[in-house]
Coordinates of C-alpha atoms and ligand atoms in Angstrom, one line a residue:
M1 CA 8.0 10.3 -10.3
P2 CA 10.7 11.1 -12.8
E3 CA 9.6 14.3 -14.4
L4 CA 11.0 15.8 -17.6
P5 CA 14.2 17.2 -15.9
E6 CA 15.1 13.8 -14.4
V7 CA 14.3 12.0 -17.7
E8 CA 16.6 14.4 -19.5
M9 CA 19.3 13.5 -17.0
F10 CA 18.7 9.8 -17.8
R11 CA 19.0 10.7 -21.5
R12 CA 22.3 12.4 -21.0
A13 CA 23.7 9.5 -18.9
L14 CA 22.5 7.0 -21.6
E15 CA 24.0 9.1 -24.4
E16 CA 27.3 9.3 -22.6
G17 CA 27.4 5.6 -21.4
A18 CA 25.8 3.6 -24.2
T19 CA 26.1 5.4 -27.6
G20 CA 28.2 3.4 -30.1
R21 CA 28.3 0.3 -27.9
K22 CA 27.1 -3.1 -28.8
L23 CA 24.3 -5.0 -26.9
R24 CA 25.5 -8.6 -26.3
Q25 CA 22.6 -10.0 -24.4
L26 CA 19.2 -8.9 -22.9
K27 CA 18.0 -10.3 -19.6
V28 CA 14.3 -9.8 -18.7
Y29 CA 13.8 -10.3 -15.0
D30 CA 10.2 -9.2 -15.0
A31 CA 8.1 -9.2 -18.2
K32 CA 5.4 -7.0 -16.5
V33 CA 7.3 -3.9 -17.7
L34 CA 7.2 -5.0 -21.4
R35 CA 4.7 -3.6 -23.8
C36 CA 6.0 -6.0 -26.5
Q37 CA 7.1 -9.6 -26.7
E38 CA 10.5 -10.3 -25.2
T39 CA 11.5 -11.9 -28.6
Q40 CA 10.8 -8.6 -30.4
L41 CA 13.3 -6.9 -28.1
V42 CA 15.9 -9.6 -28.6
E43 CA 15.5 -9.7 -32.3
G44 CA 15.5 -5.9 -32.7
L45 CA 18.3 -5.0 -30.3
V46 CA 20.7 -7.8 -29.5
G47 CA 23.9 -7.8 -31.6
H48 CA 23.2 -4.1 -32.6
F49 CA 24.7 -0.8 -31.5
F50 CA 23.1 2.0 -29.4
H51 CA 22.6 5.3 -31.3
P52 CA 22.1 8.6 -29.4
P53 CA 18.8 8.7 -27.5
Q54 CA 16.1 11.2 -28.0
R55 CA 13.7 12.5 -25.3
I56 CA 10.1 13.5 -25.9
G57 CA 8.4 14.6 -22.7
K58 CA 8.9 11.8 -20.1
Y59 CA 9.8 9.2 -22.7
L60 CA 13.2 8.2 -24.1
F61 CA 13.6 6.8 -27.6
V62 CA 16.7 4.8 -28.2
P63 CA 17.5 4.0 -31.9
F64 CA 19.6 1.0 -32.6
S65 CA 21.8 0.2 -35.6
S66 CA 19.2 -2.4 -36.6
G67 CA 16.8 0.4 -37.4
Q68 CA 14.5 -0.5 -34.5
V69 CA 13.8 2.0 -31.7
L70 CA 13.6 1.1 -28.0
L71 CA 11.1 3.2 -26.0
I72 CA 11.6 3.7 -22.3
H73 CA 9.0 5.1 -19.9
F74 CA 9.8 5.4 -16.2
G75 CA 6.4 5.3 -14.5
L76 CA 6.5 6.3 -10.8
T77 CA 9.9 4.9 -9.8
G78 CA 11.9 3.9 -12.8
S79 CA 15.5 4.8 -13.5
L80 CA 18.6 3.7 -15.4
A81 CA 21.8 2.6 -13.8
F82 CA 25.1 1.2 -15.1
F83 CA 26.7 -1.8 -13.4
D84 CA 29.7 -4.0 -13.8
E85 CA 29.0 -7.6 -12.8
A86 CA 26.7 -9.2 -15.4
E87 CA 25.3 -11.6 -12.9
D88 CA 24.8 -9.0 -10.2
P89 CA 22.5 -6.2 -11.5
P90 CA 21.2 -3.5 -9.1
R91 CA 18.2 -4.3 -6.9
F92 CA 14.8 -4.0 -8.7
T93 CA 16.4 -4.4 -12.2
R94 CA 13.6 -5.5 -14.5
V95 CA 15.6 -5.6 -17.7
A96 CA 19.4 -5.8 -18.0
F97 CA 21.2 -4.8 -21.2
L98 CA 24.5 -6.6 -21.1
M99 CA 27.1 -4.9 -23.2
E100 CA 29.9 -6.5 -25.1
S101 CA 32.5 -4.8 -23.0
G102 CA 31.3 -4.4 -19.4
N103 CA 29.6 -1.4 -17.9
H104 CA 26.1 -2.9 -18.4
L105 CA 22.8 -1.0 -18.4
A106 CA 20.0 -1.7 -16.0
Y107 CA 16.4 -0.6 -16.3
V108 CA 15.4 -0.4 -12.6
C109 CA 11.8 -0.1 -11.6
P110 CA 10.8 -1.0 -8.1
R111 CA 7.0 -0.5 -8.5
K112 CA 6.8 -1.8 -12.0
F113 CA 4.8 1.0 -13.5
G114 CA 7.4 1.9 -16.0
R115 CA 7.3 0.4 -19.6
L116 CA 9.6 -0.7 -22.4
D117 CA 8.4 -1.1 -26.0
I118 CA 9.9 -1.3 -29.4
G119 CA 8.9 0.1 -32.8
P120 CA 10.2 0.8 -36.3
D121 CA 10.6 4.5 -35.7
V122 CA 10.2 7.3 -33.2
Q123 CA 7.1 8.8 -35.0
S124 CA 5.0 5.6 -34.8
L125 CA 5.8 5.0 -31.1
Q126 CA 5.0 8.7 -30.4
K127 CA 1.8 8.6 -32.3
A128 CA 0.6 5.4 -30.5
R129 CA 0.9 7.3 -27.2
Q130 CA -0.7 10.5 -28.6
L131 CA 2.4 12.3 -27.5
A132 CA 2.7 15.9 -28.7
E133 CA 6.1 17.6 -29.3
D134 CA 8.3 18.0 -26.3
A135 CA 7.3 20.9 -24.0
Y136 CA 10.8 22.4 -24.1
T137 CA 11.0 22.5 -27.9
I138 CA 7.4 22.9 -29.1
S139 CA 6.7 26.0 -31.2
W140 CA 4.2 28.6 -30.0
E141 CA 2.0 27.9 -33.1
D142 CA 1.8 24.2 -32.3
F143 CA 1.2 24.8 -28.6
E144 CA -1.5 27.3 -29.2
H145 CA -3.1 25.0 -31.7
H146 CA -3.1 22.1 -29.3
L147 CA -4.6 24.2 -26.5
G148 CA -7.5 25.0 -28.7
Q149 CA -10.7 26.6 -27.3
T150 CA -11.6 23.8 -24.9
R151 CA -13.8 24.3 -21.8
R152 CA -11.5 22.0 -19.8
M153 CA -9.5 23.5 -16.9
V154 CA -6.1 24.9 -17.8
K155 CA -4.2 22.8 -15.3
T156 CA -5.8 19.6 -16.7
V157 CA -5.0 20.6 -20.2
L158 CA -1.3 21.4 -19.4
L159 CA -1.0 17.8 -17.9
D160 CA -2.4 16.4 -21.2
Q161 CA 0.6 14.9 -23.0
S162 CA -1.0 15.5 -26.4
V163 CA -0.8 19.2 -25.8
A164 CA 2.9 19.5 -24.8
A165 CA 4.7 16.4 -23.8
G166 CA 6.5 16.4 -20.5
V167 CA 4.5 18.8 -18.3
G168 CA 4.0 17.0 -15.0
N169 CA 2.3 18.0 -11.8
W170 CA 4.8 20.4 -10.2
I171 CA 5.7 22.0 -13.5
A172 CA 2.0 22.7 -14.4
D173 CA 1.5 24.3 -11.0
E174 CA 4.7 26.3 -11.4
I175 CA 3.7 27.5 -14.8
L176 CA 0.3 28.8 -13.6
F177 CA 1.8 30.4 -10.5
Q178 CA 4.4 32.3 -12.5
A179 CA 1.9 33.2 -15.2
K180 CA -0.5 34.3 -12.4
I181 CA -3.4 32.2 -13.6
Y182 CA -5.9 30.4 -11.4
P183 CA -5.6 26.6 -12.1
E184 CA -9.3 26.0 -12.7
R185 CA -9.7 28.7 -15.3
R186 CA -11.2 27.3 -18.6
V187 CA -8.8 27.4 -21.5
A188 CA -11.5 29.0 -23.7
D189 CA -11.7 31.9 -21.2
L190 CA -8.0 32.7 -21.4
S191 CA -6.9 35.8 -23.4
A192 CA -4.3 35.4 -26.1
E193 CA -1.8 37.2 -23.9
E194 CA -2.4 34.8 -21.0
K195 CA -1.8 31.8 -23.3
R196 CA 1.4 33.3 -24.5
R197 CA 2.5 33.9 -20.9
I198 CA 1.8 30.2 -20.1
F199 CA 3.9 29.2 -23.1
E200 CA 6.8 31.5 -22.1
K201 CA 6.8 30.4 -18.5
M202 CA 6.7 26.7 -19.5
K203 CA 9.9 27.2 -21.5
E204 CA 11.6 29.3 -18.8
I205 CA 10.7 26.8 -16.0
I206 CA 11.9 23.8 -17.9
Q207 CA 15.1 25.6 -18.9
T208 CA 15.7 26.5 -15.2
A209 CA 15.1 23.0 -14.0
L210 CA 17.5 21.6 -16.6
A211 CA 20.1 24.1 -15.7
V212 CA 20.1 22.8 -12.1
E213 CA 20.1 19.2 -13.4
G214 CA 16.9 18.4 -11.7
D215 CA 18.2 19.4 -8.2
Y216 CA 15.0 21.1 -7.1
E217 CA 16.5 22.5 -3.9
A218 CA 18.6 24.7 -6.2
L219 CA 15.7 26.3 -8.0
P220 CA 15.1 30.1 -7.3
A221 CA 13.6 30.9 -3.9
Q222 CA 10.5 32.5 -5.5
F223 CA 9.5 29.2 -7.2
L224 CA 6.3 27.8 -5.9
I225 CA 7.9 24.3 -5.7
H226 CA 9.5 25.3 -2.4
R227 CA 6.0 25.7 -0.9
R228 CA 4.5 22.5 -2.1
G229 CA 3.6 20.1 0.7
W230 CA 3.0 23.0 3.1
T231 CA 0.7 22.2 6.0
Q232 CA -2.0 24.0 7.8
A233 CA 0.2 24.0 10.9
S234 CA 3.0 25.8 9.1
P235 CA 1.5 27.9 6.3
A236 CA 3.8 28.9 3.4
F237 CA 3.8 32.4 1.9
C238 CA 4.3 33.6 -1.6
E239 CA 7.7 35.4 -2.2
N240 CA 6.0 37.8 -4.6
C241 CA 3.1 39.0 -2.7
T242 CA 3.1 37.3 0.8
G243 CA -0.2 35.7 -0.1
E244 CA -0.8 32.3 1.5
T245 CA -0.2 29.1 -0.5
E246 CA -3.4 27.3 -1.0
Y247 CA -4.2 23.7 -1.9
I248 CA -7.0 22.2 -4.0
K249 CA -7.5 19.1 -6.2
V250 CA -7.9 19.7 -9.9
G251 CA -8.9 16.6 -11.9
G252 CA -7.8 14.5 -8.9
R253 CA -4.3 16.0 -8.9
A254 CA -2.8 17.8 -5.9
T255 CA -2.6 21.5 -6.9
Y256 CA -0.8 24.4 -5.1
F257 CA -1.3 28.0 -5.9
C258 CA -1.0 31.5 -4.5
G259 CA -4.5 32.8 -3.4
V260 CA -3.5 36.4 -4.2
C261 CA -1.3 36.2 -7.4
Q262 CA -3.6 33.6 -8.9
K263 CA -6.9 35.1 -7.8
K264 CA -10.0 33.0 -8.6
P265 CA -12.1 35.0 -11.1
G266 CA -15.3 36.5 -9.7
Ligands
LIG301 ZN1 1.5 35.6 -4.6

């Protein structure tokens, strides 16, 4: 699934490849990915120019010179690709954006869980999805406010896109590992210092993942991500304490943690 770092790479590619260019024609190959009518997309976008895209969490918002904003979500398998032959888009293209001067844009989505939508501005599209500020730019005050005093488990709350947009499964596990917090702790039981640590680790981890441009193999060796998918046959050990990596499900989501660093409270 494209997580925040991959979506940021799509944003950069789109900014580089589409900004200032005019959309000549829109071809919908599979309307299943549309959250709006095809005619709304055509009326709002065709004949207009791409403005620089914005990313909030795992969503891209692409303003056009018409004043309308295209929203792109990538689901499990979505991506963007540029291509040359208007009649020959990449495999699994669901919507093709044919440009006035070649180098067309394809919204590719093999499993069709991604979505496109259109709206009058970023704020209304964001609000309709109960999307908080982006996890990389959110302020401590807003983050702390959104965490609140809930009895929900901290891992589940971190995955809630109305708390901080863009925290996906591996990032949530990585935050809690590096902040040394057991994933099933209740938010209301966390100290102010623990919440602050979560916030700081969230920023650091996203910054590190962006610096390696989403190439997870290049993340530092002590990151928990390298011990995800460990098996009982070949156990993985924490680089900080040599504790064994453990696996549980939290709210139905695969969760890895260090049994020693992230000790379960008595
Ligand atoms: Zn450890």
